[in-house]
Tab-separated table of C-alpha atoms in Angstrom:
chain	number	residue	atom	x	y	z
A	1	GLY	CA	-14.456	40.383	-108.118
A	2	MET	CA	-13.300	37.054	-109.388
A	3	ASP	CA	-15.412	35.220	-112.017
A	4	TRP	CA	-14.860	31.895	-113.719
A	5	ILE	CA	-16.708	29.043	-115.389
A	6	GLN	CA	-16.188	25.569	-113.976
A	7	ASN	CA	-18.647	23.451	-115.991
A	8	VAL	CA	-21.094	23.912	-118.857
A	9	PHE	CA	-24.039	21.589	-119.553
A	10	VAL	CA	-26.365	21.759	-122.555
A	11	GLU	CA	-29.997	20.671	-122.213
A	12	GLU	CA	-31.842	18.722	-124.918
A	13	ASN	CA	-33.771	21.915	-125.752
A	14	GLY	CA	-30.467	23.776	-126.195
A	15	GLU	CA	-30.612	25.755	-122.945
A	16	ILE	CA	-27.178	26.207	-121.417
A	17	ILE	CA	-26.412	25.672	-117.739
A	18	VAL	CA	-23.194	27.233	-116.456
A	19	VAL	CA	-21.725	26.352	-113.050
A	20	GLY	CA	-19.062	28.715	-111.805
A	21	MET	CA	-18.064	31.615	-109.618
A	22	LEU	CA	-19.204	35.219	-109.716
A	23	GLY	CA	-17.577	37.973	-107.723
A	24	ASN	CA	-20.557	40.256	-108.265
A	25	TYR	CA	-23.854	38.619	-109.120
A	26	SER	CA	-26.149	41.557	-108.334
A	27	GLU	CA	-26.256	42.535	-112.031
A	28	PHE	CA	-27.800	39.219	-113.095
A	29	PRO	CA	-31.554	39.007	-113.742
A	30	ASN	CA	-33.876	36.291	-112.443
A	31	LEU	CA	-31.923	35.888	-109.232
A	32	ASN	CA	-32.638	33.027	-106.853
A	33	VAL	CA	-30.319	33.876	-103.969
A	34	ILE	CA	-30.260	30.920	-101.585
A	35	SER	CA	-27.341	32.182	-99.483
A	36	ASP	CA	-26.779	35.924	-99.441
A	37	VAL	CA	-23.399	35.888	-97.695
A	38	LYS	CA	-21.402	37.976	-100.147
A	39	HIS	CA	-17.695	37.325	-100.475
A	40	GLU	CA	-16.947	39.231	-103.636
A	41	GLU	CA	-13.192	38.936	-103.262
A	42	ILE	CA	-13.367	35.151	-103.676
A	43	GLY	CA	-16.617	34.646	-105.506
A	44	ASN	CA	-19.957	32.992	-104.979
A	45	LEU	CA	-21.059	29.660	-106.390
A	46	CYS	CA	-23.632	30.345	-109.099
A	47	VAL	CA	-25.671	28.222	-111.469
A	48	ILE	CA	-26.796	30.250	-114.475
A	49	ARG	CA	-29.342	29.001	-117.016
A	50	LEU	CA	-29.212	30.693	-120.425
A	51	SER	CA	-31.526	30.520	-123.421
A	52	ALA	CA	-30.449	28.234	-126.265
A	53	ASP	CA	-29.161	31.217	-128.240
A	54	GLY	CA	-27.281	32.536	-125.183
A	55	LYS	CA	-29.003	35.923	-125.358
A	56	GLU	CA	-31.188	35.663	-122.249
A	57	VAL	CA	-30.471	34.753	-118.627
A	58	LEU	CA	-33.394	32.541	-117.597
A	59	ALA	CA	-32.300	31.919	-114.001
A	60	THR	CA	-29.362	32.613	-111.705
A	61	THR	CA	-29.059	30.610	-108.494
A	62	VAL	CA	-26.534	31.812	-105.905
A	63	LEU	CA	-25.536	29.257	-103.273
A	64	GLY	CA	-22.774	30.966	-101.277
A	65	HIS	CA	-19.041	31.392	-101.402
A	66	SER	CA	-17.044	28.445	-102.619
A	67	TRP	CA	-13.892	27.386	-104.425
A	68	ASN	CA	-12.245	24.250	-105.798
A	69	MET	CA	-15.602	22.952	-106.929
A	70	LYS	CA	-16.524	20.332	-109.494
A	71	ALA	CA	-19.916	19.634	-111.041
A	72	ALA	CA	-21.535	16.619	-112.715
A	73	ARG	CA	-24.987	15.521	-113.851
A	74	ASP	CA	-26.847	12.285	-113.333
A	75	LYS	CA	-29.036	10.417	-115.842
A	76	GLU	CA	-32.070	12.494	-114.830
A	77	GLY	CA	-30.184	15.760	-115.405
A	78	ASN	CA	-29.813	16.710	-111.723
A	79	ILE	CA	-26.708	18.785	-111.015
A	80	TYR	CA	-24.237	17.746	-108.324
A	81	ILE	CA	-21.648	20.214	-107.056
A	82	CYS	CA	-18.868	19.447	-104.585
A	83	GLY	CA	-16.390	22.025	-103.342
A	84	SER	CA	-14.825	23.768	-100.352
A	85	THR	CA	-16.309	26.598	-98.324
A	86	THR	CA	-15.793	28.545	-95.110
A	87	ASP	CA	-19.341	29.915	-95.431
A	88	GLU	CA	-21.075	28.917	-92.197
A	89	LYS	CA	-24.389	29.826	-93.840
A	90	PHE	CA	-23.858	27.678	-96.942
A	91	PRO	CA	-27.298	26.140	-97.547
A	92	THR	CA	-28.028	22.657	-96.252
A	93	THR	CA	-31.230	20.651	-96.277
A	94	PRO	CA	-32.950	19.457	-93.080
A	95	ASP	CA	-32.220	15.781	-93.811
A	96	ALA	CA	-28.544	16.432	-94.628
A	97	TYR	CA	-25.736	14.256	-93.319
A	98	ASP	CA	-24.301	17.353	-91.579
A	99	THR	CA	-26.132	20.690	-91.378
A	100	SER	CA	-23.454	22.643	-89.517
A	101	TYR	CA	-20.106	24.044	-90.544
A	102	ASN	CA	-17.361	22.114	-88.717
A	103	GLY	CA	-14.315	24.321	-89.124
A	104	GLY	CA	-11.276	25.038	-91.167
A	105	VAL	CA	-9.799	28.433	-91.746
A	106	GLU	CA	-7.692	28.157	-94.872
A	107	TYR	CA	-9.259	31.029	-96.751
A	108	ASN	CA	-9.757	30.419	-100.477
A	109	SER	CA	-8.820	26.735	-100.400
A	110	GLY	CA	-9.943	24.952	-97.237
A	111	GLY	CA	-12.810	24.843	-94.810
A	112	ASP	CA	-15.453	22.130	-95.036
A	113	LEU	CA	-16.475	20.300	-98.153
A	114	TYR	CA	-20.062	20.525	-99.284
A	115	LEU	CA	-22.081	18.318	-101.587
A	116	THR	CA	-25.159	19.861	-103.176
A	117	LYS	CA	-27.661	18.289	-105.564
A	118	LEU	CA	-29.836	20.663	-107.613
A	119	ASN	CA	-32.789	19.909	-109.861
A	120	PRO	CA	-32.127	19.807	-113.641
A	121	LYS	CA	-32.950	23.521	-114.027
A	122	GLY	CA	-30.410	24.374	-111.320
A	123	ASN	CA	-32.838	26.493	-109.328
A	124	GLU	CA	-33.895	24.191	-106.470
A	125	ILE	CA	-31.851	22.284	-103.895
A	126	ILE	CA	-32.716	18.585	-103.609
A	127	PHE	CA	-30.109	18.017	-100.906
A	128	SER	CA	-27.067	19.806	-99.565
A	129	THR	CA	-24.663	18.859	-96.777
A	130	PHE	CA	-21.374	19.771	-95.181
A	131	ILE	CA	-18.653	17.123	-94.954
A	132	GLY	CA	-15.663	17.630	-92.705
A	133	GLY	CA	-13.939	17.854	-89.383
A	134	SER	CA	-12.629	20.771	-87.362
A	135	ASP	CA	-9.746	21.562	-89.744
A	136	ASN	CA	-9.510	21.913	-93.539
A	137	GLU	CA	-10.861	19.621	-96.249
A	138	MET	CA	-9.660	20.655	-99.691
A	139	PHE	CA	-9.554	20.077	-103.443
A	140	PRO	CA	-12.343	17.522	-103.870
A	141	SER	CA	-13.060	15.426	-106.912
A	142	PHE	CA	-16.062	13.192	-107.234
A	143	CYS	CA	-17.987	10.907	-109.532
A	144	LEU	CA	-21.377	9.251	-109.709
A	145	ASP	CA	-21.773	5.505	-110.054
A	146	LYS	CA	-24.507	3.887	-112.164
A	147	GLU	CA	-27.011	4.177	-109.255
A	148	ASN	CA	-26.158	7.891	-108.775
A	149	ASN	CA	-24.240	7.237	-105.551
A	150	VAL	CA	-21.631	9.941	-105.048
A	151	LEU	CA	-17.995	8.972	-104.492
A	152	ILE	CA	-15.865	11.842	-103.146
A	153	PHE	CA	-12.076	11.921	-103.224
A	154	SER	CA	-10.245	14.614	-101.286
A	155	TYR	CA	-7.917	15.206	-98.393
A	156	THR	CA	-8.280	16.442	-94.857
A	157	ASN	CA	-6.194	18.035	-92.136
A	158	SER	CA	-8.896	17.175	-89.582
A	159	LYS	CA	-7.992	14.666	-86.873
A	160	ASP	CA	-11.719	14.320	-86.214
A	161	PHE	CA	-12.827	13.759	-89.828
A	162	PRO	CA	-15.894	11.471	-89.708
A	163	ILE	CA	-15.158	7.884	-90.754
A	164	THR	CA	-17.305	4.802	-91.083
A	165	GLU	CA	-17.005	1.645	-89.011
A	166	ASN	CA	-15.828	-0.403	-91.992
A	167	ALA	CA	-13.089	2.050	-93.049
A	168	LEU	CA	-9.844	0.451	-94.184
A	169	ASP	CA	-7.786	2.826	-92.018
A	170	LYS	CA	-9.326	4.631	-89.032
A	171	THR	CA	-6.211	6.469	-87.873
A	172	TYR	CA	-5.151	10.008	-88.672
A	173	SER	CA	-1.742	9.640	-90.281
A	174	GLY	CA	-0.687	13.263	-90.424
A	175	GLU	CA	-1.281	16.366	-92.438
A	176	ARG	CA	-3.444	15.879	-95.533
A	177	ASP	CA	-4.850	12.397	-95.180
A	178	MET	CA	-6.683	11.222	-98.286
A	179	PHE	CA	-10.241	9.963	-98.238
């Protein structure tokens, strides 16, 4: 399977948190599998917490298959991850903006976006939502402002991508509109 590291965060106590992809996570100890839809050919989003000396895996959280993801932390140490998925069972929280997969079929690059916030240890979901229309949303970037509001930048092929009433432009202008 395909493995890679996307982000590394170091705690004040020296513990290391790695956000990345694992093609085969079944070998990891201390598993917390939130979504067990295995897509080993493209990888599964994992958050791995290691001891300060790197010799012990303290926790491994598996969220589901994903790609093109980015991660950041807020002032409290919570972990935010935004990426693309075609995993209809990607975990969402009951109070999420959108709890259902909306569509998109571009395997290994498209699908819906997701935004997930994990606790500082990376082993509990605080919130998680889908974001998208019936076609592909891809290659997101994001940042947090000083109040921990999330600003997402990406593009969509979805004519029905959800927009707000005060949007500058409410019309679909063709393939790969930016938002």
